Amino acid sequence: MNNPKQVKYINLPLQYKQLKKELLKNIVTIFETGQFVLGPEVKKLENRFAKYCDCKYAIGVANGTDALFLALKALEIGSGDEVITVPNSFISTAGTIGNIGAKPVFVDIRKDYNIDPEKIEDEITDKTKAILPVHLTGRPADMNPILKIAKKHDLYVVEDAAQAIGATYHGKKVGSFGIAGCFSLHPLKNLNACGDGGMITTNNTDYYETLLKLHNHGLKNRNECDFWGYNSRLDSIQAAIVNTKFDHLEIWNKKIRKLVDLYQEKLHGIVEFPEDKKFEKSVYHLFMIQCDDRNKLQRYLSDNGIETKIHYPIPIHLQKPAKELGYKKGDLPFAEKQSERILSLPIYPELTPDDIKYVTSKIKEFYEVKK
Ligand SMILES: *Cc1c(COP(=O)(O)O)cnc(C)c1O
């Protein structure tokens, strides 16, 4: 055991090795044309992205956080408003709601890590403007009841689909259910750039036109400004990179699915993980388990050369900026309990079945020794 096998949590250099030729060719084209901002690669990606997500429109933006920010801004949500979301997401989801001046209102989650629709209505007030579900780990949130509640109370639905490109719910892609779908192209997401990038999807033409201006200084053409806007555009180089990678997304997702099947088979009865329901297809941005003695297991795996992560160890309602909102420990018991039991195991297309067998054998070993 002096030199255990290594299983990295993520291995981007390995992906680069496989795509090097295509990637570099497409980047060079950008230099040769000098079209660094907007231009044909961005347009091409937007069109592809929209089509892939069953949406009419997509707009490239600077990152996933800006996608959320601009999506909410374009709905004129701000000071005095409330937005319902979850306490277990990347900090950006709630942070963005706070940054536009609105109040994030947290609703507890279910075993599948997503918002519990049955708990949403209790939190709706006359200030509520939108519901912002997160498709965490790449699994779609339960959209039908969410859309029903939104309709009944006249609320917008904005999807945080940063982890979930390609996931479907009753056969429809995430990002196509609400007024907006917000995606991140951060290097750690399933479809990624070599730096920051993001995308907003929508089916609403007026909203799309507002967003187009909002992400480009409020300009409706080169010289005329309709309102104060932002500079949040997707770089052409990043768009060219993502266009290259897009060709591989479906194959990657299939590979990931096979690896997840193996994880599930090997870990059945040893640790818990959400079941895949018939009407949903998760793209498994993360393979997250729930287990006893999580910290000890994580250390044991690390001692055996296996990297794991926790998404996320501190529920957002217990983070410093949420204190002034009046949240305290015990308010969202399910999310709090989960945060102590979750562990994300390595999952990416370049992983091999042997890697999974090694990881699962070490997990088994840990619980056997413990007994
Ligand atoms: C990554 C992520 C974001 C933010 O995306 P960036 O591109 O990093 O700004 C937002 N929400 C969730 C759920 C994410 O995973």
Short mmCIF file of C-alpha atoms and ligand atoms in Angstrom, two decimals:
data_model
loop_
_atom_site.label_atom_id
_atom_site.label_comp_id
_atom_site.label_asym_id
_atom_site.label_seq_id
_atom_site.Cartn_x
_atom_site.Cartn_y
_atom_site.Cartn_z
CA MET A 1 0.00 0.00 0.00
CA ASN A 2 2.99 2.37 -0.28
CA ASN A 3 1.94 3.48 -3.69
CA PRO A 4 -1.82 3.26 -4.04
CA LYS A 5 -3.59 3.70 -7.34
CA GLN A 6 -4.61 7.33 -7.94
CA VAL A 7 -8.11 8.37 -8.93
CA LYS A 8 -8.32 12.11 -9.47
CA TYR A 9 -11.57 13.99 -8.88
CA ILE A 10 -11.30 15.60 -12.30
CA ASN A 11 -8.76 15.26 -15.09
CA LEU A 12 -9.01 18.09 -17.61
CA PRO A 13 -5.52 17.58 -19.12
CA LEU A 14 -6.67 14.12 -20.20
CA GLN A 15 -9.63 15.67 -22.05
CA TYR A 16 -7.31 18.20 -23.67
CA LYS A 17 -5.01 15.44 -24.90
CA GLN A 18 -7.90 13.85 -26.79
CA LEU A 19 -9.16 17.11 -28.33
CA LYS A 20 -5.90 19.00 -28.81
CA LYS A 21 -5.89 19.05 -32.61
CA GLU A 22 -9.49 20.18 -33.06
CA LEU A 23 -9.32 22.71 -30.23
CA LEU A 24 -6.19 24.43 -31.42
CA LYS A 25 -7.37 24.56 -35.01
CA ASN A 26 -10.56 26.37 -34.03
CA ILE A 27 -8.77 28.80 -31.73
CA VAL A 28 -6.26 29.73 -34.42
CA THR A 29 -9.15 30.66 -36.70
CA ILE A 30 -10.21 33.30 -34.17
CA PHE A 31 -6.74 34.86 -34.19
CA GLU A 32 -6.66 34.83 -37.95
CA THR A 33 -10.01 36.61 -38.28
CA GLY A 34 -9.43 38.94 -35.32
CA GLN A 35 -13.06 38.52 -34.25
CA PHE A 36 -12.55 38.25 -30.49
CA VAL A 37 -15.85 39.64 -29.23
CA LEU A 38 -19.19 38.26 -30.44
CA GLY A 39 -19.02 37.17 -34.08
CA PRO A 40 -19.77 33.88 -35.87
CA GLU A 41 -18.46 31.38 -33.28
CA VAL A 42 -20.67 32.90 -30.57
CA LYS A 43 -23.67 32.95 -32.90
CA LYS A 44 -23.04 29.36 -33.91
CA LEU A 45 -22.84 28.24 -30.29
CA GLU A 46 -25.98 30.18 -29.34
CA ASN A 47 -27.97 28.56 -32.15
CA ARG A 48 -26.70 25.12 -31.27
CA PHE A 49 -27.29 25.61 -27.60
CA ALA A 50 -30.87 26.77 -28.13
CA LYS A 51 -31.68 23.85 -30.38
CA TYR A 52 -30.07 21.34 -28.08
CA CYS A 53 -32.05 22.69 -25.11
CA ASP A 54 -35.44 22.63 -26.93
CA CYS A 55 -35.49 26.45 -26.82
CA LYS A 56 -35.99 29.18 -29.38
CA TYR A 57 -33.13 31.37 -28.16
CA ALA A 58 -29.82 31.26 -26.34
CA ILE A 59 -27.50 34.12 -25.40
CA GLY A 60 -23.85 33.70 -24.54
CA VAL A 61 -22.76 35.60 -21.42
CA ALA A 62 -19.56 35.94 -19.41
CA ASN A 63 -20.27 33.18 -16.86
CA GLY A 64 -23.05 31.21 -15.15
CA THR A 65 -23.40 33.75 -12.36
CA ASP A 66 -23.98 36.51 -14.91
CA ALA A 67 -26.54 34.26 -16.61
CA LEU A 68 -28.52 34.21 -13.34
CA PHE A 69 -27.92 37.91 -12.72
CA LEU A 70 -29.05 39.06 -16.16
CA ALA A 71 -31.98 36.63 -16.22
CA LEU A 72 -33.33 38.15 -12.99
CA LYS A 73 -32.48 41.74 -13.98
CA ALA A 74 -34.35 41.37 -17.26
CA LEU A 75 -37.42 40.41 -15.22
CA GLU A 76 -36.94 43.63 -13.24
CA ILE A 77 -36.60 41.74 -10.00
CA GLY A 78 -34.75 43.75 -7.36
CA SER A 79 -35.04 45.61 -4.11
CA GLY A 80 -37.99 44.54 -1.94
CA ASP A 81 -38.64 41.38 -3.94
CA GLU A 82 -38.24 37.78 -2.83
CA VAL A 83 -36.98 34.83 -4.85
CA ILE A 84 -37.51 31.26 -3.69
CA THR A 85 -34.54 28.93 -4.04
CA VAL A 86 -32.61 26.14 -2.29
CA PRO A 87 -30.00 26.20 0.49
CA ASN A 88 -27.84 23.53 -1.18
CA SER A 89 -26.31 24.97 -4.30
CA PHE A 90 -23.15 26.67 -5.36
CA ILE A 91 -23.10 29.96 -3.45
CA SER A 92 -23.69 31.87 -6.68
CA THR A 93 -27.40 30.99 -6.85
CA ALA A 94 -28.37 32.74 -3.63
CA GLY A 95 -25.56 35.28 -3.95
CA THR A 96 -26.97 36.54 -7.21
CA ILE A 97 -30.45 36.95 -5.76
CA GLY A 98 -28.84 39.00 -2.98
CA ASN A 99 -26.77 41.01 -5.44
CA ILE A 100 -29.76 42.21 -7.42
CA GLY A 101 -31.11 43.53 -4.13
CA ALA A 102 -33.74 40.84 -3.64
CA LYS A 103 -34.08 38.43 -0.73
CA PRO A 104 -33.31 34.75 -1.22
CA VAL A 105 -35.96 32.64 0.51
CA PHE A 106 -34.82 29.09 1.10
CA VAL A 107 -37.00 26.01 0.74
CA ASP A 108 -35.85 22.62 1.99
CA ILE A 109 -34.87 19.83 -0.37
CA ARG A 110 -35.66 16.17 -0.95
CA LYS A 111 -33.59 13.03 -1.02
CA ASP A 112 -32.69 13.67 -4.66
CA TYR A 113 -30.94 16.96 -3.64
CA ASN A 114 -33.55 19.15 -5.36
CA ILE A 115 -36.20 21.57 -4.08
CA ASP A 116 -39.21 20.00 -2.36
CA PRO A 117 -42.20 21.40 -4.29
CA GLU A 118 -44.54 20.60 -1.38
CA LYS A 119 -42.74 23.17 0.77
CA ILE A 120 -42.76 26.03 -1.73
CA GLU A 121 -46.24 27.47 -1.13
CA ASP A 122 -45.57 27.99 2.60
CA GLU A 123 -42.87 30.48 1.65
CA ILE A 124 -44.80 32.53 -0.91
CA THR A 125 -45.62 36.10 0.19
CA ASP A 126 -46.90 39.14 -1.68
CA LYS A 127 -43.24 40.02 -2.32
CA THR A 128 -42.38 36.75 -4.06
CA LYS A 129 -41.53 37.29 -7.71
CA ALA A 130 -39.88 34.08 -8.85
CA ILE A 131 -38.98 30.49 -8.07
CA LEU A 132 -35.38 29.58 -8.87
CA PRO A 133 -34.95 25.79 -8.73
CA VAL A 134 -31.49 24.29 -9.20
CA HIS A 135 -31.04 21.06 -11.16
CA LEU A 136 -28.37 19.96 -8.73
CA THR A 137 -25.87 17.26 -9.66
CA GLY A 138 -27.37 17.24 -13.19
CA ARG A 139 -30.71 15.80 -12.05
CA PRO A 140 -33.79 17.81 -13.08
CA ALA A 141 -35.83 19.38 -10.30
CA ASP A 142 -39.47 18.22 -10.17
CA MET A 143 -40.69 20.84 -12.66
CA ASN A 144 -44.40 19.99 -13.08
CA PRO A 145 -45.49 20.87 -9.53
CA ILE A 146 -43.11 23.86 -9.56
CA LEU A 147 -44.65 25.23 -12.77
CA LYS A 148 -48.13 24.64 -11.39
CA ILE A 149 -47.41 26.62 -8.24
CA ALA A 150 -45.75 29.39 -10.28
CA LYS A 151 -48.79 29.66 -12.52
CA LYS A 152 -51.22 29.73 -9.60
CA HIS A 153 -49.32 32.56 -7.87
CA ASP A 154 -48.23 34.37 -11.03
CA LEU A 155 -44.50 33.87 -10.46
CA TYR A 156 -41.62 33.54 -12.88
CA VAL A 157 -39.56 30.37 -12.98
CA VAL A 158 -35.84 30.78 -13.64
CA GLU A 159 -33.90 27.51 -13.84
CA ASP A 160 -30.37 27.22 -12.54
CA ALA A 161 -29.21 24.58 -15.02
CA ALA A 162 -25.49 25.25 -14.49
CA GLN A 163 -24.87 21.59 -13.67
CA ALA A 164 -27.41 20.03 -15.97
CA ILE A 165 -26.96 20.62 -19.70
CA GLY A 166 -28.67 17.76 -21.53
CA ALA A 167 -30.75 16.53 -18.58
CA THR A 168 -34.41 15.83 -19.40
CA TYR A 169 -37.68 15.81 -17.47
CA HIS A 170 -40.58 14.00 -19.14
CA GLY A 171 -38.51 14.03 -22.33
CA LYS A 172 -37.86 17.78 -22.34
CA LYS A 173 -34.50 19.41 -21.78
CA VAL A 174 -33.84 21.48 -18.68
CA GLY A 175 -33.58 25.18 -19.40
CA SER A 176 -36.77 25.04 -21.49
CA PHE A 177 -39.33 25.04 -18.65
CA GLY A 178 -39.04 28.48 -17.10
CA ILE A 179 -38.85 31.95 -18.63
CA ALA A 180 -35.07 31.43 -18.50
CA GLY A 181 -32.55 28.63 -18.20
CA CYS A 182 -29.13 29.62 -16.84
CA PHE A 183 -26.05 27.61 -17.74
CA SER A 184 -22.39 27.77 -16.82
CA LEU A 185 -19.52 26.80 -19.10
CA HIS A 186 -16.97 26.84 -16.27
CA PRO A 187 -14.15 24.28 -16.77
CA LEU A 188 -15.67 21.93 -14.17
CA LYS A 189 -19.10 21.66 -15.84
CA ASN A 190 -20.03 18.89 -18.27
CA LEU A 191 -19.79 21.17 -21.31
CA ASN A 192 -17.00 23.56 -20.59
CA ALA A 193 -14.80 26.38 -21.80
CA CYS A 194 -11.13 26.97 -21.00
CA GLY A 195 -12.06 29.77 -18.66
CA ASP A 196 -15.39 31.37 -17.78
CA GLY A 197 -18.52 31.30 -19.89
CA GLY A 198 -22.28 31.09 -19.54
CA MET A 199 -25.52 30.88 -21.47
CA ILE A 200 -29.15 31.90 -21.00
CA THR A 201 -31.93 30.04 -22.82
CA THR A 202 -35.49 31.24 -23.35
CA ASN A 203 -38.56 30.77 -25.54
CA ASN A 204 -39.85 34.29 -25.03
CA THR A 205 -39.05 36.73 -27.88
CA ASP A 206 -39.49 40.00 -25.93
CA TYR A 207 -37.44 38.69 -23.05
CA TYR A 208 -34.73 37.53 -25.46
CA GLU A 209 -34.54 40.97 -27.03
CA THR A 210 -34.24 42.61 -23.63
CA LEU A 211 -31.45 40.21 -22.67
CA LEU A 212 -29.61 40.83 -25.93
CA LYS A 213 -29.42 44.50 -25.09
CA LEU A 214 -28.86 44.03 -21.37
CA HIS A 215 -25.71 41.91 -21.88
CA ASN A 216 -24.27 44.45 -24.32
CA HIS A 217 -24.52 47.91 -22.67
CA GLY A 218 -28.23 48.30 -23.39
CA LEU A 219 -27.36 48.92 -27.03
CA LYS A 220 -29.96 48.13 -29.64
CA ASN A 221 -27.45 48.79 -32.40
CA ARG A 222 -23.96 50.19 -32.59
CA ASN A 223 -24.92 53.70 -31.52
CA GLU A 224 -28.31 53.69 -29.85
CA CYS A 225 -28.85 52.74 -26.21
CA ASP A 226 -32.31 51.80 -24.88
CA PHE A 227 -31.38 51.48 -21.20
CA TRP A 228 -28.26 51.20 -18.98
CA GLY A 229 -26.85 47.75 -19.52
CA TYR A 230 -23.87 45.56 -18.69
CA ASN A 231 -20.87 44.15 -20.49
CA SER A 232 -21.31 40.41 -20.11
CA ARG A 233 -20.50 38.65 -23.36
CA LEU A 234 -19.08 35.26 -24.13
CA ASP A 235 -15.57 35.45 -25.65
CA SER A 236 -15.26 34.16 -29.20
CA ILE A 237 -12.29 31.99 -28.19
CA GLN A 238 -14.35 30.36 -25.47
CA ALA A 239 -17.25 29.93 -27.90
CA ALA A 240 -14.93 28.21 -30.40
CA ILE A 241 -13.69 25.90 -27.66
CA VAL A 242 -17.22 25.04 -26.54
CA ASN A 243 -18.30 24.48 -30.15
CA THR A 244 -15.52 21.93 -30.47
CA LYS A 245 -16.50 20.18 -27.27
CA PHE A 246 -20.22 20.24 -28.13
CA ASP A 247 -19.58 17.56 -30.77
CA HIS A 248 -18.56 15.21 -27.96
CA LEU A 249 -21.22 16.01 -25.35
CA GLU A 250 -23.67 13.22 -26.15
CA ILE A 251 -20.89 10.62 -26.21
CA TRP A 252 -19.50 11.94 -22.92
CA ASN A 253 -22.93 11.82 -21.34
CA LYS A 254 -23.35 8.20 -22.45
CA LYS A 255 -19.97 7.27 -21.02
CA ILE A 256 -20.82 8.96 -17.74
CA ARG A 257 -24.14 7.10 -17.62
CA LYS A 258 -22.36 3.74 -17.98
CA LEU A 259 -19.93 4.62 -15.22
CA VAL A 260 -22.84 5.66 -12.99
CA ASP A 261 -24.55 2.33 -13.66
CA LEU A 262 -21.41 0.59 -12.45
CA TYR A 263 -21.21 2.80 -9.34
CA GLN A 264 -24.85 2.06 -8.57
CA GLU A 265 -24.42 -1.68 -9.04
CA LYS A 266 -21.32 -1.85 -6.86
CA LEU A 267 -22.59 0.47 -4.12
CA HIS A 268 -26.11 -0.90 -3.84
CA GLY A 269 -26.92 -1.55 -0.17
CA ILE A 270 -23.65 0.01 1.02
CA VAL A 271 -24.34 3.74 0.71
CA GLU A 272 -27.40 5.72 -0.42
CA PHE A 273 -27.91 7.59 -3.68
CA PRO A 274 -31.03 8.95 -5.42
CA GLU A 275 -32.92 6.59 -7.69
CA ASP A 276 -33.32 7.49 -11.34
CA LYS A 277 -37.01 8.01 -11.96
CA LYS A 278 -38.57 6.86 -15.23
CA PHE A 279 -39.47 10.36 -16.38
CA GLU A 280 -36.11 11.97 -15.72
CA LYS A 281 -32.66 11.69 -17.22
CA SER A 282 -29.88 12.98 -15.02
CA VAL A 283 -26.58 13.86 -16.70
CA TYR A 284 -24.64 13.25 -13.48
CA HIS A 285 -22.49 16.34 -13.34
CA LEU A 286 -21.82 14.90 -9.88
CA PHE A 287 -22.20 11.39 -8.54
CA MET A 288 -23.15 12.22 -4.99
CA ILE A 289 -23.70 9.59 -2.33
CA GLN A 290 -25.10 9.86 1.19
CA CYS A 291 -23.33 7.90 3.87
CA ASP A 292 -22.55 7.49 7.57
CA ASP A 293 -19.14 8.61 8.86
CA ARG A 294 -18.69 10.79 5.79
CA ASN A 295 -15.56 12.60 6.97
CA LYS A 296 -13.86 9.36 7.97
CA LEU A 297 -14.77 7.76 4.65
CA GLN A 298 -13.40 10.77 2.77
CA ARG A 299 -10.12 10.50 4.67
CA TYR A 300 -9.94 6.75 4.06
CA LEU A 301 -10.44 7.25 0.34
CA SER A 302 -7.86 10.02 0.27
CA ASP A 303 -5.34 7.75 2.03
CA ASN A 304 -5.97 5.32 -0.81
CA GLY A 305 -5.31 7.86 -3.55
CA ILE A 306 -8.96 8.70 -4.28
CA GLU A 307 -9.99 12.36 -4.46
CA THR A 308 -13.56 13.29 -3.47
CA LYS A 309 -15.39 16.56 -2.81
CA ILE A 310 -18.37 17.83 -0.85
CA HIS A 311 -21.05 19.84 -2.66
CA TYR A 312 -21.60 21.63 -0.33
CA PRO A 313 -20.48 21.30 3.29
CA ILE A 314 -22.12 24.52 4.55
CA PRO A 315 -25.79 25.10 3.67
CA ILE A 316 -26.21 28.58 2.22
CA HIS A 317 -28.72 29.71 4.87
CA LEU A 318 -25.96 29.19 7.44
CA GLN A 319 -23.37 31.24 5.56
CA LYS A 320 -22.39 34.64 6.93
CA PRO A 321 -24.42 36.84 4.52
CA ALA A 322 -27.59 34.82 5.27
CA LYS A 323 -27.46 35.72 8.98
CA GLU A 324 -29.06 39.10 8.38
CA LEU A 325 -31.92 37.31 6.65
CA GLY A 326 -32.71 35.72 10.00
CA TYR A 327 -31.84 32.11 9.25
CA LYS A 328 -30.45 29.80 11.91
CA LYS A 329 -29.48 26.19 12.38
CA GLY A 330 -32.49 23.90 12.39
CA ASP A 331 -34.53 25.99 9.91
CA LEU A 332 -33.93 23.63 6.98
CA PRO A 333 -33.30 20.30 8.67
CA PHE A 334 -33.21 18.10 5.60
CA ALA A 335 -30.58 20.16 3.82
CA GLU A 336 -28.58 20.49 7.01
CA LYS A 337 -28.59 16.75 7.66
CA GLN A 338 -27.66 16.05 4.05
CA SER A 339 -24.71 18.44 4.17
CA GLU A 340 -23.15 16.15 6.79
CA ARG A 341 -23.74 12.95 4.82
CA ILE A 342 -23.01 13.79 1.19
CA LEU A 343 -19.86 12.94 -0.72
CA SER A 344 -19.16 13.45 -4.44
CA LEU A 345 -17.16 10.63 -6.00
CA PRO A 346 -15.05 11.09 -9.15
CA ILE A 347 -17.19 11.09 -12.32
CA TYR A 348 -16.07 12.15 -15.79
CA PRO A 349 -16.00 10.47 -19.20
CA GLU A 350 -12.27 9.72 -19.10
CA LEU A 351 -12.66 7.59 -15.96
CA THR A 352 -12.40 3.83 -16.53
CA PRO A 353 -14.51 0.95 -15.16
CA ASP A 354 -11.36 -0.15 -13.33
CA ASP A 355 -11.22 3.20 -11.56
CA ILE A 356 -14.84 2.77 -10.43
CA LYS A 357 -14.16 -0.77 -9.26
CA TYR A 358 -11.20 0.49 -7.25
CA VAL A 359 -13.19 3.34 -5.66
CA THR A 360 -16.16 1.12 -4.79
CA SER A 361 -13.93 -1.64 -3.40
CA LYS A 362 -12.33 0.89 -1.06
CA ILE A 363 -15.74 2.15 0.07
CA LYS A 364 -16.82 -1.42 0.77
CA GLU A 365 -13.58 -2.08 2.62
CA PHE A 366 -14.10 1.02 4.79
CA TYR A 367 -17.54 -0.11 5.97
CA GLU A 368 -16.41 -3.70 6.51
CA VAL A 369 -13.43 -2.65 8.62
CA LYS A 370 -15.65 -0.28 10.58
CA LYS A 371 -17.99 -3.14 11.47
C1 LIG B 1 -21.25 26.64 -11.40
C2 LIG B 1 -22.55 27.04 -10.89
C3 LIG B 1 -23.01 28.36 -10.96
C4 LIG B 1 -22.15 29.52 -11.37
O1 LIG B 1 -21.53 29.39 -12.59
P1 LIG B 1 -20.18 30.23 -12.90
O2 LIG B 1 -19.98 30.02 -14.36
O3 LIG B 1 -19.10 29.61 -12.08
O4 LIG B 1 -20.42 31.63 -12.54
C5 LIG B 1 -24.29 28.62 -10.52
N1 LIG B 1 -25.08 27.66 -10.05
C6 LIG B 1 -24.68 26.38 -9.95
C7 LIG B 1 -25.61 25.35 -9.43
C8 LIG B 1 -23.39 26.02 -10.35
O5 LIG B 1 -22.99 24.75 -10.23
#
